[in-house]
Amino acid sequence: MNIRQKLTVFTIGALVLVQVLVGALFAYLHSQHLSEQAYANISNAFVALDDEMMSLNHRLASNATTLAGRKDFISSVSMISAYQDVVNYRPLVFDVEKTLLSRELLKAVRAAQVDLISVYTPENELIAFAGRLPSGDYVSGIRSYEDGQPVLKTEFPGGQGASAKAELPTILDALPYQSHLETGGTDYHQWAFGLYVEAAEKIKRPYPDGSFQEIGSIWVREQLDEGFASAISRKSGIQFSFIIPNGINIGNMAGQSLIRYTEDLSASASDTNEPGHFVRAENLDFFLGYKSLQLVNGEGVLMLFGAPKSVLWGGVRDFLIATFFVLAGSSLLIIPVMMMFMNKTLNEPLATLISGVDSLREGKFKRIPSISSHDEIRDLADSYNTMVEAIEQREDALLLAKEEAEIANHTKSMFLANMSHELRTPLNAINGFSQLMTEKTFGDIPKPYDEYAKLINESGLHLLHIISDILDMTKVEVGKFELNEESFEPSTIINEAIKLTMTDATLNKVSVEKNLEGNCVLYADPLRFKQCLLNLLSNAYKFSSGGRVMVRSEAQPDGMYVLAIADNGVGMTPEQVQRALEPFTQVGSGVDPRIHLSQGTGLGLTLTSSLVKLHGGTLTIASEPGVGTTVTITFPKSRCQPIASSPQNDAAD
């Protein structure tokens, strides 16, 4: 006997029990009240729908208000709205800023679980957007310009293929280049693929005097799709559908007799504030209730609740009355036999199968023993054992793939580390010849070419610096970085580094002080020691414009050498400190909107930390927003030999 036959026996027995003990009496006594009960359920469904719509409106409006007040959004939108010029549009500046904004919007879409978030300028021109496609994949994009004409540039995070890109028109259909709503509140709209609700909020930049300037606006959108209709249906226990003006039915209401009523119902349900209407028609298959939802364009969306009459009536009363006396006596014998049969043929095999599944959940690849019955449960057990074997093979394959990926990454790092000569040699030639042209070694050159030569030289030096940082970092990763260690007095190099960076300090209006006590002879790589100092001083000047930087060093009694660079700049949160130590990460623009990072690789602090570790030392960062940052480097006592010297306590030259 197969499992279907077993379930049939069980179902028949259960139906007999329910019909004999409960169903007949309940159906006979209350059949005349079923229709009124259905309409009462529909009335409750109206309340549930209103609550759900109100909750959705509040959630979207709250999300829009929260996002409009985010400081990073205000900073990005302020810069884009204030400075972008369509005629002289600079993609390298604005496209990057917009792309960063669109990626933050994508994070907001995922966090808020909405379908679309878009940002506009005060002139109602799209800046950036992010959304969720019907398949569940995500997309983000920006409005850019090419030859003075607007274009839409998109990204598909995770590298989705052609299927995700084919769905892009679905979201673009609801994304005009120019906004179409006044901010504040929520509105309902119809589009080619259904219905959606949208909330909007103005983005305002605050000023110290308490005033605000409108710099843009943000829209948060969620589609009222089949999932929303199903949620309403589940909560109310009643079938539900949206019937929008273009005839699309969103929900689980169906039936030809219902379709004939749709046009008349749409005309009568024009007042959204009414609690709802009922249809008492004998030729309908449903106990039906309806109300209207007003769209922005003035049209109405019909919202239908229905309970199928076939489910509630369906001949239940007549069948139960006819079979009551026949089945009442036999049910007393069927129930015990049915329970014993089900326990032997279903419960015990299923318990064995569940035990195996529980073991798999705990990470134990336990195969279940063969089941003696010849039915679908045995087939299921065999399939389970096959699945366990496949999982084991898959896990082995994943471990192998992980090892291969690590080998490939190591190979990449070794390749970059060995490319130092091939990358630096042509750059040295470019820098050398451009410097000769700049210094007019072979005579004057026309003024335009002089400016070009300076630009080439500056760009080449900057690129060489970036390549050097990347190559140094790569060598550290693969363990090929070599230190040229010797004994030297660190105070001498500290003074040299301060002098070398004094121009940056002057440009940023930063006063530099030093306190070099307890000098010592340090055994380390002096070039890398100076490189660490230059990186830390550069960061301190950049983030403390108009402030003060203090350089302190001390040979401690326990033999360790400590160097600290402190500033009273903008400071960082603990999360930003962690990010600052990650490779290729720059947190300046997120710390203060006045700081714009247009150069560098984000490797300076990471490389400095790695160089200090190569010397056996440690690098720590103590920072607080609005107070400042202190970076402390500590060298072990094995590298420090104290010497007698007078302290150097003065302002830097």
XYZ file of C-alpha atoms in Angstrom:
653
model
C 0.000 0.000 0.000
C 1.491 3.359 -1.016
C 1.414 6.530 1.021
C -1.490 7.966 -0.962
C -3.655 5.018 -0.038
C -2.580 5.321 3.571
C -3.447 9.019 3.598
C -6.805 8.201 2.013
C -7.603 5.766 4.801
C -6.544 8.362 7.362
C -8.597 11.103 5.685
C -11.714 8.988 5.474
C -11.424 8.080 9.128
C -10.820 11.701 10.166
C -13.750 12.927 8.084
C -16.025 10.331 9.603
C -15.019 11.416 13.095
C -15.438 15.134 12.355
C -18.741 14.644 10.545
C -20.252 12.435 13.238
C -19.171 14.335 16.343
C -19.071 18.008 15.254
C -19.812 18.785 11.626
C -23.405 17.622 11.251
C -24.789 19.395 14.286
C -22.825 22.623 13.613
C -23.789 22.769 9.913
C -27.462 22.047 10.604
C -27.880 24.624 13.381
C -25.836 27.463 11.859
C -26.242 27.137 8.094
C -28.799 29.965 8.016
C -26.238 32.275 9.648
C -23.286 31.500 7.353
C -23.860 34.333 4.923
C -24.097 36.972 7.674
C -20.975 35.543 9.258
C -19.194 35.835 5.927
C -20.123 39.513 5.655
C -18.996 40.064 9.241
C -15.640 38.530 8.294
C -15.470 40.843 5.285
C -16.158 43.845 7.552
C -13.274 42.756 9.771
C -11.158 42.379 6.639
C -11.903 46.024 5.747
C -10.502 47.050 9.130
C -7.447 44.846 8.665
C -6.872 46.358 5.207
C -7.122 49.927 6.546
C -4.674 49.083 9.339
C -2.229 47.488 6.903
C -2.416 50.424 4.479
C -1.974 52.914 7.321
C 1.007 50.954 8.659
C 2.545 50.841 5.170
C 2.040 54.600 4.676
C 3.569 55.348 8.063
C 6.544 53.057 7.421
C 7.303 54.589 4.023
C 6.911 58.157 5.327
C 9.134 57.333 8.295
C 11.785 55.836 5.992
C 11.668 58.915 3.747
C 12.044 61.264 6.730
C 14.913 59.220 8.197
C 16.806 59.029 4.897
C 16.268 62.742 4.165
C 17.952 63.564 7.471
C 21.050 61.409 6.951
C 24.165 63.604 7.050
C 25.987 61.663 4.322
C 22.980 62.038 1.965
C 22.744 65.760 2.773
C 26.464 66.169 2.073
C 26.371 64.321 -1.273
C 23.144 65.907 -2.531
C 24.355 69.367 -1.447
C 27.531 69.049 -3.494
C 25.753 67.617 -6.549
C 22.874 70.114 -6.529
C 25.107 73.124 -5.960
C 27.944 72.510 -8.384
C 26.937 70.236 -11.242
C 26.817 72.012 -14.600
C 25.095 70.120 -17.435
C 27.117 71.877 -20.154
C 30.468 71.310 -18.467
C 29.529 68.093 -16.714
C 32.511 66.325 -15.109
C 31.763 62.598 -14.893
C 34.912 61.828 -12.910
C 33.650 64.085 -10.122
C 29.887 63.847 -10.138
C 29.421 60.291 -11.440
C 31.656 59.000 -8.633
C 29.752 60.966 -5.992
C 26.401 59.895 -7.441
C 27.514 56.266 -7.646
C 28.535 56.297 -3.986
C 25.138 57.810 -3.174
C 23.325 55.149 -5.235
C 25.187 52.377 -3.396
C 24.156 53.867 -0.055
C 20.588 53.997 -1.375
C 20.893 50.297 -2.227
C 21.880 49.553 1.373
C 18.835 51.537 2.493
C 16.577 49.537 0.107
C 17.807 46.277 1.603
C 17.584 47.521 5.193
C 14.076 49.010 4.815
C 12.826 46.176 2.559
C 11.234 48.559 0.066
C 11.148 48.352 -3.736
C 12.643 51.687 -4.813
C 14.409 54.739 -3.356
C 15.292 57.714 -5.595
C 16.833 61.156 -4.989
C 16.138 64.345 -6.973
C 17.569 67.877 -7.170
C 15.455 70.933 -6.262
C 14.722 71.227 -10.010
C 13.173 67.716 -9.844
C 15.921 66.064 -11.840
C 16.920 62.529 -10.926
C 20.293 62.179 -9.160
C 20.471 58.497 -8.161
C 18.253 55.534 -7.376
C 18.326 51.947 -6.106
C 15.659 49.296 -6.215
C 14.615 45.669 -6.093
C 13.597 43.847 -9.262
C 10.610 41.431 -9.369
C 13.013 38.480 -9.304
C 14.486 39.690 -6.011
C 17.756 40.938 -7.537
C 18.887 44.489 -6.896
C 19.919 47.391 -9.157
C 21.260 50.894 -8.559
C 21.868 53.758 -10.969
C 22.545 57.441 -11.535
C 21.588 60.180 -13.958
C 24.641 61.332 -15.905
C 25.200 63.495 -18.975
C 26.905 62.801 -22.283
C 27.210 65.661 -24.765
C 24.734 67.627 -22.657
C 22.082 64.887 -22.858
C 20.863 62.903 -19.837
C 21.712 59.204 -19.692
C 20.970 56.556 -17.084
C 23.882 54.456 -15.806
C 23.093 51.339 -13.776
C 24.875 48.743 -11.632
C 23.847 45.183 -10.799
C 25.574 44.225 -7.512
C 26.582 40.610 -7.304
C 27.124 40.352 -11.083
C 23.622 39.309 -12.128
C 23.351 38.131 -15.685
C 21.116 38.927 -18.630
C 17.983 37.805 -16.782
C 18.350 40.589 -14.199
C 19.150 43.181 -16.882
C 16.066 42.115 -18.811
C 13.983 43.048 -15.770
C 15.480 46.553 -15.608
C 12.656 48.155 -17.716
C 10.257 46.983 -14.993
C 11.783 49.386 -12.490
C 12.645 52.112 -15.021
C 9.011 52.238 -16.124
C 8.209 53.694 -12.708
C 11.280 55.979 -12.625
C 10.868 59.168 -14.738
C 13.904 61.398 -15.207
C 11.994 64.177 -13.468
C 10.009 63.810 -10.274
C 6.265 64.127 -10.373
C 5.155 64.573 -6.756
C 5.135 67.317 -4.181
C 7.063 66.121 -1.145
C 5.260 65.198 2.045
C 2.793 62.378 2.730
C 2.089 59.313 0.592
C 0.314 58.792 -2.744
C -0.879 55.824 -4.791
C 0.010 55.338 -8.454
C -0.730 52.956 -11.292
C 1.941 51.794 -13.719
C 2.182 49.206 -16.473
C 2.945 46.376 -14.047
C 0.460 47.146 -11.300
C 0.101 49.471 -8.321
C 2.476 51.164 -5.901
C 2.507 53.578 -2.976
C 5.148 56.273 -2.665
C 6.296 58.609 0.133
C 8.457 61.693 -0.380
C 10.456 64.060 1.821
C 12.546 67.159 1.168
C 16.287 67.041 1.814
C 17.348 70.194 3.656
C 20.814 71.474 4.530
C 20.913 73.095 7.994
C 22.835 76.288 8.740
C 24.299 77.422 12.071
C 21.660 80.158 12.414
C 18.911 77.519 12.466
C 17.720 78.087 8.907
C 17.480 75.431 6.195
C 17.996 75.292 2.448
C 16.141 72.802 0.253
C 18.775 70.915 -1.733
C 16.721 68.020 -3.072
C 14.150 65.402 -2.219
C 13.952 61.648 -1.649
C 11.226 59.158 -2.676
C 10.559 55.754 -1.096
C 8.341 53.356 -3.035
C 6.786 49.959 -2.423
C 4.739 47.945 -4.883
C 1.315 46.646 -3.926
C 1.834 43.293 -5.610
C 0.645 39.714 -5.257
C 2.667 39.342 -2.053
C 0.901 42.302 -0.422
C -2.515 41.004 -1.508
C -1.660 37.529 -0.184
C -0.604 39.022 3.172
C -3.966 40.820 3.462
C -5.735 37.586 2.546
C -3.809 35.595 5.159
C -4.462 38.109 7.932
C -8.170 38.422 7.201
C -8.837 34.824 6.170
C -10.752 36.161 3.154
C -9.788 36.199 -0.529
C -8.625 39.643 -1.674
C -7.752 41.414 -4.953
C -6.909 44.855 -6.367
C -8.661 45.558 -9.706
C -6.775 48.497 -11.283
C -8.158 50.613 -14.185
C -6.197 48.796 -16.894
C -7.972 45.542 -15.902
C -5.098 43.839 -14.097
C -6.200 41.657 -11.173
C -3.674 41.650 -8.317
C -4.700 38.980 -5.820
C -6.502 35.650 -5.580
C -10.090 36.643 -6.473
C -11.273 35.066 -9.742
C -14.385 33.962 -11.572
C -16.357 35.000 -14.649
C -19.394 36.060 -12.633
C -17.179 38.405 -10.608
C -15.621 40.013 -13.710
C -19.052 41.084 -14.995
C -19.601 43.153 -11.843
C -16.215 44.909 -11.818
C -17.085 47.942 -13.988
C -20.318 48.722 -12.097
C -18.620 48.307 -8.722
C -15.773 50.667 -9.719
C -18.302 53.396 -10.553
C -20.183 53.056 -7.269
C -17.170 52.773 -4.917
C -15.824 56.318 -5.398
C -15.513 57.427 -1.782
C -12.276 56.107 -0.244
C -13.336 57.111 3.272
C -16.461 54.923 3.267
C -16.123 51.791 5.426
C -17.052 49.521 2.504
C -19.924 48.133 0.453
C -21.508 44.675 0.155
C -22.981 42.862 -2.844
C -25.856 40.479 -2.138
C -26.386 38.864 -5.552
C -27.556 35.275 -5.905
C -25.774 34.768 -9.228
C -22.353 35.578 -7.709
C -20.032 32.813 -6.538
C -18.868 34.962 -3.615
C -20.081 36.712 -0.530
C -18.591 39.986 -1.788
C -17.443 43.302 -0.264
C -15.620 46.161 -1.949
C -14.268 49.700 -1.533
C -12.184 52.131 -3.624
C -8.626 53.443 -3.398
C -8.078 56.880 -4.963
C -5.050 57.298 -7.262
C -3.156 60.543 -7.848
C -4.550 60.801 -11.389
C -8.114 60.742 -10.047
C -8.917 57.174 -11.064
C -10.058 54.587 -8.569
C -8.692 51.137 -7.748
C -11.295 48.564 -6.751
C -10.416 46.528 -3.639
C -12.441 43.304 -3.386
C -12.943 40.913 -0.469
C -14.778 37.658 -1.035
C -15.629 34.350 0.592
C -16.507 31.597 -1.918
C -19.994 30.279 -1.344
C -18.944 26.802 -2.426
C -16.606 26.560 0.573
C -19.198 27.690 3.109
C -22.251 25.940 1.697
C -21.184 23.205 -0.724
C -23.847 20.696 0.240
C -22.281 20.231 3.677
C -25.603 20.254 5.515
C -27.363 17.735 3.263
C -24.399 15.374 3.167
C -23.885 15.336 6.914
C -27.564 14.808 7.705
C -27.774 11.893 5.219
C -24.680 10.122 6.472
C -24.999 10.882 10.171
C -26.812 7.710 11.255
C -24.839 5.433 8.905
C -21.413 6.578 10.048
C -22.137 7.197 13.732
C -21.914 3.557 14.757
C -19.070 2.560 12.449
C -16.842 5.439 13.564
C -16.416 3.846 16.992
C -14.703 0.857 15.345
C -12.813 2.761 12.620
C -10.972 5.177 14.891
C -8.926 2.657 16.980
C -8.039 0.579 13.916
C -7.064 3.680 11.969
C -4.794 4.941 14.765
C -2.911 1.643 15.051
C -2.523 1.403 11.284
C -1.250 4.965 10.945
C 1.222 4.534 13.796
C 2.758 1.451 12.198
C 2.837 2.577 8.595
C 3.442 6.323 8.916
C 4.509 7.513 12.354
C 7.420 5.138 12.926
C 9.012 5.555 9.456
C 8.544 9.324 9.622
C 10.164 9.431 13.079
C 13.204 7.640 11.632
C 13.376 10.118 8.760
C 12.992 13.123 11.108
C 15.845 11.818 13.261
C 18.109 11.832 10.207
C 17.050 15.357 9.266
C 17.758 16.591 12.809
C 21.258 15.113 12.614
C 21.835 16.903 9.320
C 20.710 20.192 10.894
C 23.377 19.691 13.587
C 26.041 19.196 10.916
C 26.242 15.409 11.259
C 26.065 13.594 7.935
C 24.125 10.635 9.274
C 22.517 8.193 6.865
C 19.234 6.660 7.980
C 18.711 2.897 7.832
C 16.594 1.383 5.100
C 12.850 1.415 5.780
C 11.044 -1.872 5.320
C 7.845 -0.469 3.796
C 7.561 -0.284 0.005
C 6.073 3.159 -0.480
C 6.935 6.828 -0.949
C 8.410 7.111 2.561
C 11.052 4.561 1.648
C 11.724 6.447 -1.585
C 12.042 9.635 0.465
C 14.529 7.978 2.825
C 16.622 6.765 -0.123
C 16.544 10.270 -1.610
C 17.636 11.694 1.740
C 20.651 9.372 1.863
C 21.542 10.375 -1.701
C 21.272 14.052 -0.696
C 23.585 13.533 2.296
C 26.167 11.928 0.022
C 25.872 14.846 -2.429
C 26.299 17.371 0.408
C 29.456 15.638 1.577
C 30.858 15.735 -1.951
C 29.855 19.373 -2.302
C 31.548 20.295 0.952
C 34.751 18.599 -0.181
C 34.549 20.487 -3.474
C 34.037 23.814 -1.663
C 37.074 23.221 0.532
C 39.140 22.436 -2.551
C 37.840 25.556 -4.316
C 38.733 27.649 -1.258
C 42.294 26.336 -1.295
C 42.584 27.044 -5.026
C 41.277 30.592 -4.520
C 43.832 31.228 -1.780
C 46.590 29.942 -4.051
C 45.367 32.197 -6.881
C 45.303 35.220 -4.576
C 48.805 34.464 -3.362
C 49.966 34.123 -6.968
C 48.422 37.509 -7.796
C 50.188 39.156 -4.880
C 53.522 37.629 -5.862
C 53.027 38.818 -9.431
C 52.421 42.411 -8.310
C 55.361 42.276 -5.921
C 57.661 41.173 -8.738
C 56.398 43.901 -11.097
C 58.150 46.711 -9.216
C 60.868 47.273 -11.819
C 58.514 46.932 -14.821
C 56.071 49.513 -13.407
C 58.501 52.012 -11.954
C 61.006 52.168 -14.843
C 58.714 53.829 -17.423
C 57.306 56.138 -14.754
C 60.810 57.255 -13.788
C 61.496 58.073 -17.447
C 58.239 60.044 -17.732
C 58.960 61.923 -14.534
C 62.578 62.602 -15.507
C 61.861 63.963 -18.976
C 58.890 66.024 -17.803
C 61.080 67.515 -15.051
C 63.719 68.438 -17.618
C 61.028 70.191 -19.651
C 59.664 71.924 -16.564
C 63.108 73.139 -15.502
C 63.792 74.214 -19.139
C 67.115 72.413 -19.107
C 67.346 72.493 -22.906
C 65.799 75.927 -23.362
C 62.424 77.644 -23.183
C 59.271 75.938 -24.404
C 55.918 77.530 -25.262
C 53.821 78.424 -22.211
C 50.987 75.919 -22.894
C 53.516 73.092 -23.148
C 55.166 74.299 -19.953
C 51.827 73.882 -18.125
C 51.322 70.457 -19.714
C 54.800 69.381 -18.641
C 54.127 70.445 -15.046
C 50.839 68.533 -15.062
C 52.551 65.422 -16.495
C 55.278 65.629 -13.853
C 52.842 66.105 -10.968
C 50.567 63.294 -12.192
C 53.517 60.968 -12.757
C 54.902 61.568 -9.277
C 51.458 60.993 -7.792
C 51.027 57.762 -9.770
C 54.521 56.607 -8.762
C 53.615 57.214 -5.122
C 50.404 55.203 -5.483
C 52.209 52.331 -7.246
C 54.896 52.347 -4.570
C 52.271 52.065 -1.814
C 50.459 49.247 -3.634
C 53.686 47.350 -4.303
C 54.875 47.825 -0.733
C 51.550 46.550 0.580
C 51.676 43.578 -1.795
C 55.187 42.684 -0.680
C 54.051 42.780 2.918
C 51.144 40.430 2.109
C 53.363 37.824 0.406
C 56.160 38.140 2.957
C 58.772 39.543 0.548
C 59.209 42.958 2.164
C 62.793 43.417 3.391
C 63.852 45.945 6.020
C 67.234 47.714 5.755
C 67.806 48.081 9.464
C 70.459 50.185 11.175
C 70.900 52.195 14.367
C 69.819 55.854 14.336
C 68.417 58.567 16.557
C 64.664 58.819 15.846
C 64.506 62.497 16.888
C 66.620 63.428 13.869
C 64.211 61.750 11.438
C 61.199 63.177 13.286
C 62.551 66.703 12.800
C 63.240 65.974 9.108
C 59.701 64.642 8.573
C 58.154 67.707 10.216
C 60.180 70.002 7.975
C 59.243 68.039 4.857
C 55.523 68.321 5.665
C 55.568 71.901 6.905
C 54.176 73.114 3.554
C 51.070 70.927 4.030
C 50.722 72.184 7.588
C 50.877 75.773 6.412
C 48.304 75.172 3.672
C 45.919 73.629 6.221
C 46.697 76.388 8.794
C 47.857 73.804 11.320
C 50.275 74.639 14.127
C 52.793 71.865 14.831
C 54.357 71.259 18.256
C 56.810 68.616 19.402
C 57.873 67.105 22.702
C 60.775 64.679 22.244
C 61.869 63.306 25.629
C 63.992 60.391 26.703
C 65.805 59.968 23.398
C 67.307 56.639 22.390
C 69.144 54.842 19.598
C 66.554 52.918 17.597
C 67.472 49.848 15.577
C 65.091 49.895 12.613
C 64.745 50.804 8.926
C 65.128 54.624 8.928
C 63.504 55.032 5.488
C 60.382 53.101 6.554
C 60.361 54.915 9.910
C 60.252 58.229 8.008
C 57.564 56.832 5.638
C 55.359 56.028 8.640
C 55.869 59.528 10.043
C 55.040 61.214 6.722
C 51.803 59.198 6.364
C 50.651 59.981 9.908
C 51.567 63.687 9.715
C 49.778 64.035 6.368
C 46.601 62.520 7.833
C 46.817 64.726 10.928
C 47.093 67.913 8.838
C 44.265 66.862 6.547
C 41.772 66.188 9.341
C 42.650 69.108 11.659
C 42.480 72.112 9.348
C 42.999 75.284 11.376
C 43.887 73.238 14.464
C 46.946 71.879 16.255
C 49.144 68.776 15.863
C 51.417 67.518 18.683
C 54.324 65.097 18.050
C 55.519 63.314 21.209
C 58.225 60.660 21.655
C 59.589 58.967 24.748
C 61.934 56.150 25.697
C 59.999 54.591 28.566
C 61.578 53.102 31.712
C 60.636 49.578 30.619
C 62.803 50.030 27.502
C 60.049 50.595 24.935
C 60.102 53.521 22.523
C 56.744 55.315 22.059
C 55.913 57.833 19.329
C 52.513 59.586 19.346
C 50.978 62.054 16.865
C 47.877 63.804 18.223
C 45.542 66.306 16.584
C 42.416 68.178 17.666
C 40.617 67.605 14.369
C 37.267 66.063 13.479
C 37.958 62.666 15.067
C 36.381 59.296 14.226
C 33.883 56.832 15.670
C 35.095 53.315 16.675
C 33.510 51.940 13.486
C 35.385 54.491 11.354
C 38.655 53.646 13.142
C 38.204 49.997 12.133
C 37.470 51.013 8.530
C 40.486 53.340 8.426
C 42.774 50.370 9.089
C 41.366 48.410 6.145
C 43.219 48.561 2.785
C 41.880 50.929 0.108
C 39.533 52.648 2.579
C 39.202 56.405 3.127
C 36.779 57.661 5.767
C 37.394 61.393 5.467
C 34.296 62.293 3.466
C 32.128 60.412 5.933
C 33.718 62.140 8.936
C 33.252 65.743 7.817
C 31.490 67.000 4.632
C 34.150 69.697 4.309
C 36.843 67.067 3.663
C 37.042 65.867 0.067
C 39.416 62.967 -0.698
C 40.464 63.219 -4.295
C 43.913 61.582 -4.091
C 45.554 58.539 -2.595
C 44.708 54.871 -2.399
C 43.591 54.529 1.193
C 46.725 52.472 1.919
C 48.698 54.987 4.013
C 47.433 53.972 7.449
C 47.236 50.271 6.545
C 50.801 50.279 5.199
C 52.034 52.189 8.260
C 50.467 49.597 10.560
C 52.053 46.769 8.537
C 55.508 48.400 8.599
C 55.293 48.851 12.363
C 54.331 45.172 12.775
C 57.332 44.153 10.652
C 59.498 45.884 13.284
C 57.725 43.939 16.033
C 55.835 47.037 17.171
C 52.198 48.021 17.528
C 50.019 50.838 16.167
C 46.951 51.989 18.106
C 44.374 54.688 17.381
C 42.390 56.604 19.986
C 39.795 58.918 18.485
C 36.584 60.715 19.396
C 34.348 62.699 17.009
C 34.758 66.429 17.542
C 37.746 65.958 19.904
C 40.569 64.599 17.770
C 42.725 61.576 17.037
C 45.916 60.191 18.586
C 47.960 57.568 16.725
C 50.545 55.805 18.899
C 53.460 53.677 17.623
C 55.304 51.474 20.138
C 58.639 49.740 19.372
C 59.778 46.822 21.600
C 62.621 47.311 24.055
C 64.822 45.008 21.959
C 65.061 47.818 19.380
C 65.631 50.729 21.762
C 68.834 51.681 23.586
C 68.363 54.809 25.763
C 70.942 57.609 25.572
C 71.335 60.786 27.592
C 69.989 63.855 25.832
C 68.134 67.039 26.599
C 64.410 67.111 25.820
C 63.170 69.025 22.762
C 60.008 70.896 23.752
C 59.092 73.610 21.290
C 56.929 74.532 18.396
C 58.053 73.137 15.058
C 59.786 75.497 12.651
